[in-house]
PDB file of C-alpha atoms in Angstrom:
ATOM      1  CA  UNK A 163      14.916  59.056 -17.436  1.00 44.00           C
ATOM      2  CA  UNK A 164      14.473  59.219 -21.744  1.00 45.00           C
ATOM      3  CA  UNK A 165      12.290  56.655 -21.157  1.00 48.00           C
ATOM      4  CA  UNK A 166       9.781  58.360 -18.541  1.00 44.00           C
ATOM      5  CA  UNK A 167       9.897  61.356 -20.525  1.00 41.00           C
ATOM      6  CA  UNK A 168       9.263  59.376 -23.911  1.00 45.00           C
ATOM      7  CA  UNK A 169       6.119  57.742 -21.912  1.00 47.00           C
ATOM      8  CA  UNK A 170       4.711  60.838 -21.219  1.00 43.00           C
ATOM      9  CA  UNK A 171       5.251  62.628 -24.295  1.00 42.00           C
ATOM     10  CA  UNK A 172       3.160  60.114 -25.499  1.00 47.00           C
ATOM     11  CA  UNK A 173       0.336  59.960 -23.060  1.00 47.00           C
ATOM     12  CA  UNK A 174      -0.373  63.873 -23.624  1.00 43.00           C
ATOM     13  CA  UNK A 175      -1.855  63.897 -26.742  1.00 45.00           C
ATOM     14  CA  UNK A 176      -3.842  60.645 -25.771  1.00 47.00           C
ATOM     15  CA  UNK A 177      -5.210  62.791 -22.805  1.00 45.00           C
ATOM     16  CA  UNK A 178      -6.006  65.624 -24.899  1.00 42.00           C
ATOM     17  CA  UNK A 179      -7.995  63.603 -27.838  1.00 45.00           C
ATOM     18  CA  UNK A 180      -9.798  61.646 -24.363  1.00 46.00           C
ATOM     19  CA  UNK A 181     -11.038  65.441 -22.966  1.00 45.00           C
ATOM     20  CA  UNK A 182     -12.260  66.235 -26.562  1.00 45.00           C
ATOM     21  CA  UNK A 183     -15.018  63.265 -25.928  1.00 47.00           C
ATOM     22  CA  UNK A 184     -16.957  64.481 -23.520  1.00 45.00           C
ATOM     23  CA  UNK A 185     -20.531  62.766 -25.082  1.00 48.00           C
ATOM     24  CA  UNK A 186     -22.932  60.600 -22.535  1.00 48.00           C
ATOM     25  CA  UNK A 187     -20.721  57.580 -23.535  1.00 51.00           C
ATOM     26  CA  UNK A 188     -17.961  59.029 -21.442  1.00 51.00           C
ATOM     27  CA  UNK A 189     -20.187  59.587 -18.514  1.00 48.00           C
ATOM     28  CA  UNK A 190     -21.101  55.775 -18.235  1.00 53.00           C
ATOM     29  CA  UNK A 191     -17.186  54.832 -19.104  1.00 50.00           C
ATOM     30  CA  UNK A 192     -16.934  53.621 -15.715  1.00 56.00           C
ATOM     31  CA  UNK A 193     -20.179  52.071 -14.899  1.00 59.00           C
ATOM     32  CA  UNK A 194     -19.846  48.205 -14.947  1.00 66.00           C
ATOM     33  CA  UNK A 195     -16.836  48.500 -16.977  1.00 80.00           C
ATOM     34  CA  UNK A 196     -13.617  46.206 -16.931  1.00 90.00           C
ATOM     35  CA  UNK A 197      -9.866  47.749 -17.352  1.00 93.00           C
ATOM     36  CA  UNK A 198      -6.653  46.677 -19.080  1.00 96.00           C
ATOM     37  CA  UNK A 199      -4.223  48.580 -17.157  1.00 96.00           C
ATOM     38  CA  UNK A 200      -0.541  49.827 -17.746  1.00 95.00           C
ATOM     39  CA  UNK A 201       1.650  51.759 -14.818  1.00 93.00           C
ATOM     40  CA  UNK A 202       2.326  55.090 -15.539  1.00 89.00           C
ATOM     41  CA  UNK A 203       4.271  55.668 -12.459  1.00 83.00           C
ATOM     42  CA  UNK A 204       7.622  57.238 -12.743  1.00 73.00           C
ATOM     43  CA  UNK A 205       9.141  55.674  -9.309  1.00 71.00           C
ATOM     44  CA  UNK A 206       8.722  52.157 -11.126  1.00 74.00           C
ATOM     45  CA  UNK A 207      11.505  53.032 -13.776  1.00 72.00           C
ATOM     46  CA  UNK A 208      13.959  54.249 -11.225  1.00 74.00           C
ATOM     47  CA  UNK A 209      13.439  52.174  -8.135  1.00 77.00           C
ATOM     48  CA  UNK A 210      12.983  48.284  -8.891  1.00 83.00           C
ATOM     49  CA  UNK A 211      13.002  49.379 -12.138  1.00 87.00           C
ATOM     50  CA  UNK A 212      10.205  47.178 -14.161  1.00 90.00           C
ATOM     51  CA  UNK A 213       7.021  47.259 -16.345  1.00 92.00           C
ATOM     52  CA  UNK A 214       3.704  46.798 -14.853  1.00 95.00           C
ATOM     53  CA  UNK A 215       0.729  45.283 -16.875  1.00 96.00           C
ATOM     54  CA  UNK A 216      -3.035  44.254 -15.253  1.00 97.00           C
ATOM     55  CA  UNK A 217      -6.602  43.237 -15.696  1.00 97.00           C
ATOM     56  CA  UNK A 218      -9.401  44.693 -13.493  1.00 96.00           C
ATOM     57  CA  UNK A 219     -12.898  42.640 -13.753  1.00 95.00           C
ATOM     58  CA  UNK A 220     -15.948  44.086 -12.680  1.00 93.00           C
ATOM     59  CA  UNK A 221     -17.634  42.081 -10.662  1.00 93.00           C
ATOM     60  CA  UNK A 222     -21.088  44.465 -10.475  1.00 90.00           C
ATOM     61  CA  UNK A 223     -21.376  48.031 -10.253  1.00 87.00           C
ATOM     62  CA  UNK A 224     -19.198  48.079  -6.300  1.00 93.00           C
ATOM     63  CA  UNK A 225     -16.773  45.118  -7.002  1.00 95.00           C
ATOM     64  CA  UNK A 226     -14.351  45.069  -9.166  1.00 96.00           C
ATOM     65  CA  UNK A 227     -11.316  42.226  -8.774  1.00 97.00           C
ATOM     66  CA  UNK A 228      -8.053  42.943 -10.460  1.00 97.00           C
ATOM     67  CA  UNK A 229      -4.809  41.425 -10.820  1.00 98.00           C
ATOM     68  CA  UNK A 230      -1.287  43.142 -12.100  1.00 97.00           C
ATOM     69  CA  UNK A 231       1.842  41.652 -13.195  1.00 97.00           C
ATOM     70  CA  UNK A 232       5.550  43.521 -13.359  1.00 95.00           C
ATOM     71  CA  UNK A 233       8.449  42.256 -15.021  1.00 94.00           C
ATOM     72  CA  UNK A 234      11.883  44.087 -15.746  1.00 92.00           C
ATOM     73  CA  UNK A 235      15.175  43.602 -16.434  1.00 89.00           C
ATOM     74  CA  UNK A 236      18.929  44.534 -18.153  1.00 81.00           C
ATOM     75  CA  UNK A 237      17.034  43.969 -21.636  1.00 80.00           C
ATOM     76  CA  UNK A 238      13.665  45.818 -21.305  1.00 79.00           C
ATOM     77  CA  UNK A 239      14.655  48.396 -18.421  1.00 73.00           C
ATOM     78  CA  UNK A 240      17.547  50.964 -17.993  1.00 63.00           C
ATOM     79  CA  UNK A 241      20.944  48.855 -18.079  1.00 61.00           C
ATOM     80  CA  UNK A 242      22.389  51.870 -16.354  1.00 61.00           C
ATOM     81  CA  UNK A 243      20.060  51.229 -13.377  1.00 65.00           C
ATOM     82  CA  UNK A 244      22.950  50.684 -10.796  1.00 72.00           C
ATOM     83  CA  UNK A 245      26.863  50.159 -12.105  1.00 69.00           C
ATOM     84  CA  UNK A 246      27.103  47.487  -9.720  1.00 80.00           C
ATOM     85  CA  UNK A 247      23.865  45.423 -11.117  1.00 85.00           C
ATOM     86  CA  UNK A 248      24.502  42.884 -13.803  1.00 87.00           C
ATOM     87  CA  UNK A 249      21.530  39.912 -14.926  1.00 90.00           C
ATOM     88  CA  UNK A 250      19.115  42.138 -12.954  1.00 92.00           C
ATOM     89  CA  UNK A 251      15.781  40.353 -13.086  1.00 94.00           C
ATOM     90  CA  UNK A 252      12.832  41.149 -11.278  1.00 94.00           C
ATOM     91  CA  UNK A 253       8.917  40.102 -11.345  1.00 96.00           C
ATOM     92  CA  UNK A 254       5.673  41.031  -9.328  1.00 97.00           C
ATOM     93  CA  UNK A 255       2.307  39.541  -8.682  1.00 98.00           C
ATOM     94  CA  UNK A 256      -0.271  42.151  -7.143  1.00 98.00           C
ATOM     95  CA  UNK A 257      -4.087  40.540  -6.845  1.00 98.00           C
ATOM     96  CA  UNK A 258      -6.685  43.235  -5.771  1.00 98.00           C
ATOM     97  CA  UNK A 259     -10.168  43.755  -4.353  1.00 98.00           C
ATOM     98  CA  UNK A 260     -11.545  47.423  -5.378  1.00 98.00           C
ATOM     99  CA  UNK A 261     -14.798  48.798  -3.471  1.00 97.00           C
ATOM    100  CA  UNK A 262     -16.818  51.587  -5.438  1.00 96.00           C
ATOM    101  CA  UNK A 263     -18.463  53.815  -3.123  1.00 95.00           C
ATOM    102  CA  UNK A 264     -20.134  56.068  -6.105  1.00 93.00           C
ATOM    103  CA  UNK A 265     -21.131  53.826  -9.123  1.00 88.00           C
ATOM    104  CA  UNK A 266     -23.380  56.154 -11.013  1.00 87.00           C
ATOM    105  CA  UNK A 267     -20.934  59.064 -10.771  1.00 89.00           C
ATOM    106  CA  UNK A 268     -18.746  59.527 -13.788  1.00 88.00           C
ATOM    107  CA  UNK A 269     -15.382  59.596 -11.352  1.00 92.00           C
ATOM    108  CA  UNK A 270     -15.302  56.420  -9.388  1.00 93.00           C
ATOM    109  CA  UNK A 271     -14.328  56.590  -5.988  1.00 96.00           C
ATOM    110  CA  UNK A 272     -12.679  53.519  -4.319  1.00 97.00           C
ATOM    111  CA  UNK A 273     -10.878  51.817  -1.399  1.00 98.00           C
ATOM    112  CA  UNK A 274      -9.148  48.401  -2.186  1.00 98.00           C
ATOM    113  CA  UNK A 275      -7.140  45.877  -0.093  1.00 98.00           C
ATOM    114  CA  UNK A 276      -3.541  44.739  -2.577  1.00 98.00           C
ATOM    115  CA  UNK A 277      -1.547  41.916  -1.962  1.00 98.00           C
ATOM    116  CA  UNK A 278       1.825  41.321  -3.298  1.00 98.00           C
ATOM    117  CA  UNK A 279       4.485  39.483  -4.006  1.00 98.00           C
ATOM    118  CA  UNK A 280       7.811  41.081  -5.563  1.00 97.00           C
ATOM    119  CA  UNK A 281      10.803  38.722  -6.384  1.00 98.00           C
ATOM    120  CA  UNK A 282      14.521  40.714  -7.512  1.00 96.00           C
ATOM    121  CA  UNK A 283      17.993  39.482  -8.786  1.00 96.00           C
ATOM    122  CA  UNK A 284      20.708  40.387  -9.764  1.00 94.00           C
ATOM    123  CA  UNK A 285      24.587  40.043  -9.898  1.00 94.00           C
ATOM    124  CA  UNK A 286      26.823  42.913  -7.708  1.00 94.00           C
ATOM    125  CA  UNK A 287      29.973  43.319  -8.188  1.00 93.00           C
ATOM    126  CA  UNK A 288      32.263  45.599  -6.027  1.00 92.00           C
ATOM    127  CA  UNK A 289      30.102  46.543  -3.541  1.00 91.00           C
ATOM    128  CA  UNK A 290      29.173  45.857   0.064  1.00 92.00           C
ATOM    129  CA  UNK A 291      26.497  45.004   2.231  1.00 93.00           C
ATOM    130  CA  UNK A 292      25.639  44.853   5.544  1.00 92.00           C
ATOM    131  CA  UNK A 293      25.315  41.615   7.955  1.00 92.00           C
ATOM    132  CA  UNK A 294      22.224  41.114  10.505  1.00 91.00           C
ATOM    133  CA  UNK A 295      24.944  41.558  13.454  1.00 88.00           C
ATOM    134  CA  UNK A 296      25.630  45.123  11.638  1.00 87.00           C
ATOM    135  CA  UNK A 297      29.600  44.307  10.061  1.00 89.00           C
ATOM    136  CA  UNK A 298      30.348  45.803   6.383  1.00 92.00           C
ATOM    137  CA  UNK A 299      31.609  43.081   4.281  1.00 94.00           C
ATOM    138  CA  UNK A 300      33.014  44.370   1.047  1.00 94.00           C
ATOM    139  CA  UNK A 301      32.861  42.002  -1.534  1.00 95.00           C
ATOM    140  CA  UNK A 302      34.147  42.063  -5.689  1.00 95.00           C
ATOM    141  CA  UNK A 303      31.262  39.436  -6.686  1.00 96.00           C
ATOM    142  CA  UNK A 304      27.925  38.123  -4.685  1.00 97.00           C
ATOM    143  CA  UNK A 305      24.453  37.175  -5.987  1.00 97.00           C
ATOM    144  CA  UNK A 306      21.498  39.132  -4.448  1.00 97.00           C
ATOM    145  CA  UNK A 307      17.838  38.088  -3.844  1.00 98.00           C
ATOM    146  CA  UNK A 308      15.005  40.390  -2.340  1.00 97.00           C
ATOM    147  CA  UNK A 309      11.644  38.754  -1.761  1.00 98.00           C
ATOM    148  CA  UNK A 310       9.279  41.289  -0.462  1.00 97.00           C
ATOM    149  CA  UNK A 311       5.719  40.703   0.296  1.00 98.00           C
ATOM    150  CA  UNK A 312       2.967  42.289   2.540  1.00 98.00           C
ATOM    151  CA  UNK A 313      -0.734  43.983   2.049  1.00 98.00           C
ATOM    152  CA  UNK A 314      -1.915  47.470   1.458  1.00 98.00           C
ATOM    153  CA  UNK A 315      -4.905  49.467   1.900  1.00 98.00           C
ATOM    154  CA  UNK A 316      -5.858  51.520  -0.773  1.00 98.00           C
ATOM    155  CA  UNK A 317      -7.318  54.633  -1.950  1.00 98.00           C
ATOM    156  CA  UNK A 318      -8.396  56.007  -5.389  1.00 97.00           C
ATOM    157  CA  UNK A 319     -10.421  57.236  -8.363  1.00 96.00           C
ATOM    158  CA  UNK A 320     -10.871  55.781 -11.705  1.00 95.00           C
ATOM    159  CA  UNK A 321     -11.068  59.384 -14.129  1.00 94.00           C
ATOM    160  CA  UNK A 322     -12.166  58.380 -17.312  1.00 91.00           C
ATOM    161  CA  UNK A 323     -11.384  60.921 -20.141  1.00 91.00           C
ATOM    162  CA  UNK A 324     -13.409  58.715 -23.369  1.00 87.00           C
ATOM    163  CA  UNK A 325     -15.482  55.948 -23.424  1.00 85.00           C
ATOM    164  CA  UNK A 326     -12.267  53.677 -24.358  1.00 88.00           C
ATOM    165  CA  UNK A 327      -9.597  55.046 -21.860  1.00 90.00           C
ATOM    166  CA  UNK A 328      -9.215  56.794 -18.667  1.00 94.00           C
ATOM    167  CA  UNK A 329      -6.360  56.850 -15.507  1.00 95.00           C
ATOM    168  CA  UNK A 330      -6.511  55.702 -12.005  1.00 96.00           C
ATOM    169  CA  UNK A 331      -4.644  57.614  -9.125  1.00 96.00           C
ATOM    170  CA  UNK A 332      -4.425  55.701  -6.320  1.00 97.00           C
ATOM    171  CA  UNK A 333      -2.186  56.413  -2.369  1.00 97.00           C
ATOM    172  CA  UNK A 334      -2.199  53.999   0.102  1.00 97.00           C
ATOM    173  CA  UNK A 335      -0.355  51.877   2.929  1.00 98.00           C
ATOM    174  CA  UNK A 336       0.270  48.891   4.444  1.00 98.00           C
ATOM    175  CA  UNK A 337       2.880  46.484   6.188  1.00 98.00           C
ATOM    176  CA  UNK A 338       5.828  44.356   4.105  1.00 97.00           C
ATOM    177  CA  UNK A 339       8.022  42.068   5.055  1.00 98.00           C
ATOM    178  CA  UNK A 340      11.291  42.409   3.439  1.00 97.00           C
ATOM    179  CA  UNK A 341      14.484  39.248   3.253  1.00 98.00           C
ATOM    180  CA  UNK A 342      17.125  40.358   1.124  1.00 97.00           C
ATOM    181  CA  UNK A 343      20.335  37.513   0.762  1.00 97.00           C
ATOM    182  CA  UNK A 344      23.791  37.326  -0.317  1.00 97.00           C
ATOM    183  CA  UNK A 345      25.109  34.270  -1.845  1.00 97.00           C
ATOM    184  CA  UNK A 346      27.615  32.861  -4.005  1.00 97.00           C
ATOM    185  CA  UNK A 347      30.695  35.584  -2.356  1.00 96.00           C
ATOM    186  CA  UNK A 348      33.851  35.956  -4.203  1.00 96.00           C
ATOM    187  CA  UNK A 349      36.904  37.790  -1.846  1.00 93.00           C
ATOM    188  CA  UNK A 350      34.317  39.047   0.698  1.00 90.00           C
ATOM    189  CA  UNK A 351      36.017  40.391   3.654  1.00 91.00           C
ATOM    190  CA  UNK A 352      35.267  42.727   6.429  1.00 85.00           C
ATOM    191  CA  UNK A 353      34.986  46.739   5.431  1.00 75.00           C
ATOM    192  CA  UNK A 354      35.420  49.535   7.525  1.00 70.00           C
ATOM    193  CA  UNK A 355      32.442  51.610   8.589  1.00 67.00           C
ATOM    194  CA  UNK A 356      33.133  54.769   6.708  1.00 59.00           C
ATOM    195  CA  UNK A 357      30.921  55.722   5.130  1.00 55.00           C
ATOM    196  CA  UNK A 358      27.283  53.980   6.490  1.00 53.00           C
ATOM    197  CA  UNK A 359      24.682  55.193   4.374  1.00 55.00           C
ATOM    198  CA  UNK A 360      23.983  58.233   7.072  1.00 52.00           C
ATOM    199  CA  UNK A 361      20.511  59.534   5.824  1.00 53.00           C
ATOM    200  CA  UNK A 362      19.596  57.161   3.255  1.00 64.00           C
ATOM    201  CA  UNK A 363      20.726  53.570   3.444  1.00 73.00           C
ATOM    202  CA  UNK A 364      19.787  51.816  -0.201  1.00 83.00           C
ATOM    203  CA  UNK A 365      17.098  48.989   0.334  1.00 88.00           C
ATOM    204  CA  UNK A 366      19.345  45.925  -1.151  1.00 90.00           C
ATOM    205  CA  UNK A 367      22.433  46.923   1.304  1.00 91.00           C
ATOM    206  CA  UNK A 368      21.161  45.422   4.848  1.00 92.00           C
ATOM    207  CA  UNK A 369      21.041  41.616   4.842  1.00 95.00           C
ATOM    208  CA  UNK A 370      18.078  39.480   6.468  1.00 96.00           C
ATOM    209  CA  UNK A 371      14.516  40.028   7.694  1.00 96.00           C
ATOM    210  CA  UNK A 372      12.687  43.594   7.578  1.00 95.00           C
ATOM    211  CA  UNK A 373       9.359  44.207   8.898  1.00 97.00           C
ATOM    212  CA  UNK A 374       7.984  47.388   8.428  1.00 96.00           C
ATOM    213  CA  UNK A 375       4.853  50.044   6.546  1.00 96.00           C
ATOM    214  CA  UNK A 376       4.758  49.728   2.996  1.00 96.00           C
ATOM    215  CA  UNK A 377       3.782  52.944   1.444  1.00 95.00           C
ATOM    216  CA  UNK A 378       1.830  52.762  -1.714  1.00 94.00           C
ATOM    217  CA  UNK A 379       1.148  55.323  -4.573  1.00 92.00           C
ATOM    218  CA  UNK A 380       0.564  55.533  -8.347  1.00 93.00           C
ATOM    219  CA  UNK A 381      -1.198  56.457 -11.891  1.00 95.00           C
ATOM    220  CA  UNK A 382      -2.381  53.183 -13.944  1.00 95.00           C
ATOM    221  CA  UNK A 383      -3.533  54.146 -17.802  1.00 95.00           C
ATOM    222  CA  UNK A 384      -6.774  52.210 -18.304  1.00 95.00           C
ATOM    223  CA  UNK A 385      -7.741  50.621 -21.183  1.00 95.00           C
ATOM    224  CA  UNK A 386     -11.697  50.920 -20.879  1.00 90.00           C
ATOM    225  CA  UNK A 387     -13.760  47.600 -21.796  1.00 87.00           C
ATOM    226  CA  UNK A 388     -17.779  47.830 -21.938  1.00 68.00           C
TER     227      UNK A 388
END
């Protein structure tokens, strides 16, 4: 959590100096232009916990194609993510098609269709998880994979605040498909049912195949390029 407020401590007086040029460059910051982008989104450092870099290309003034990359793990994220985590490792691939529906207007409007592709490791120790058939199996040592992947529909606004840098707020949904495997078990065995996560059952715990909606929200910082 130092980190996230760290992140925004320093995006506040970036925001500030932006609002201070307000000249006719900034109204044409997002005409035509191209992005470097870097996720701002809190949620990223404390679920999946990872970094999140991308390129946006404008294609004319209504298309823009972009594509971000995330990366993360015990070295470059929080090592106190989860107790139970050890060698966590986790990247993303997220190519996207953006739609501007008001290209003249200083605040672009958008829809955009995301695909993606998230791949997560890591080492537990001491937990459980549980089985497709629904048994507990405790465990002191397994190795975990999550490969999620799916499409989203998109909505949003580019905001630029200078003629070099702006933000883009973005909600959306779409469908995922989820498969999440244990491997590699050391002293598994079957655990009671206690204590089944009753309102809120941690992604990584249920082995095999989910289907489901894939909600989508966020704030990108935008590196403008004329």
């Amino acid at each position: 959590m130092k980190k996230t407020l760290l992140l925004f401590l320093f995006l506040i007086p970036l925001i500030l100096f932006g609002q201070e040029d307000t000249d006719a460059k900034t109204l044409d910051a997002n005409k035509g232009s191209s992005y470097i982008t870097f996720s701002v989104s809190p949620f990223l450092l404390v679920v999946s916990p990872r970094w999140n870099f991308g390129y946006i290309k404008s294609i004319d003034e209504k298309i823009k194609l972009g594509v971000t990359v995330g990366i993360g793990s015990s070295r470059i994220v929080f090592d106190n993510y989860d107790a139970s985590f050890s060698n966590y490792f986790i990247w993303e691939i997220r190519p996207e098609v953006y739609i501007i529906h008001n290209p003249k207007s200083k605040v672009s409007i958008y829809n955009s269709v995301e695909l993606f592709y998230i791949n997560e490791n890591a080492v537990v120790k001491n937990s459980y998880y549980i089985t497709e058939n629904d048994f507990n199996v405790y465990f002191k040592q397994a190795d975990y994979n999550r490969q999620k992947y799916g499409a989203v529909a998109n909505f949003g606004v580019f905001v630029p605040f200078s003629s070099y840098f702006g933000m883009n707020f973005y909600a959306g949904l779409g469908i995922k498909w989820r498969q999440n495997t244990y491997t590699n078990l050391v002293q598994a065995e079957p655990y009671p049912n206690d204590y089944d996560d009753f309102l809120w059952r941690s992604y990584y715990r249920k082995e095999g195949l989910k289907i489901g909606f894939q909600p989508n929200f966020g704030v990108n910082l935008n590196l403008i390029i004329q």
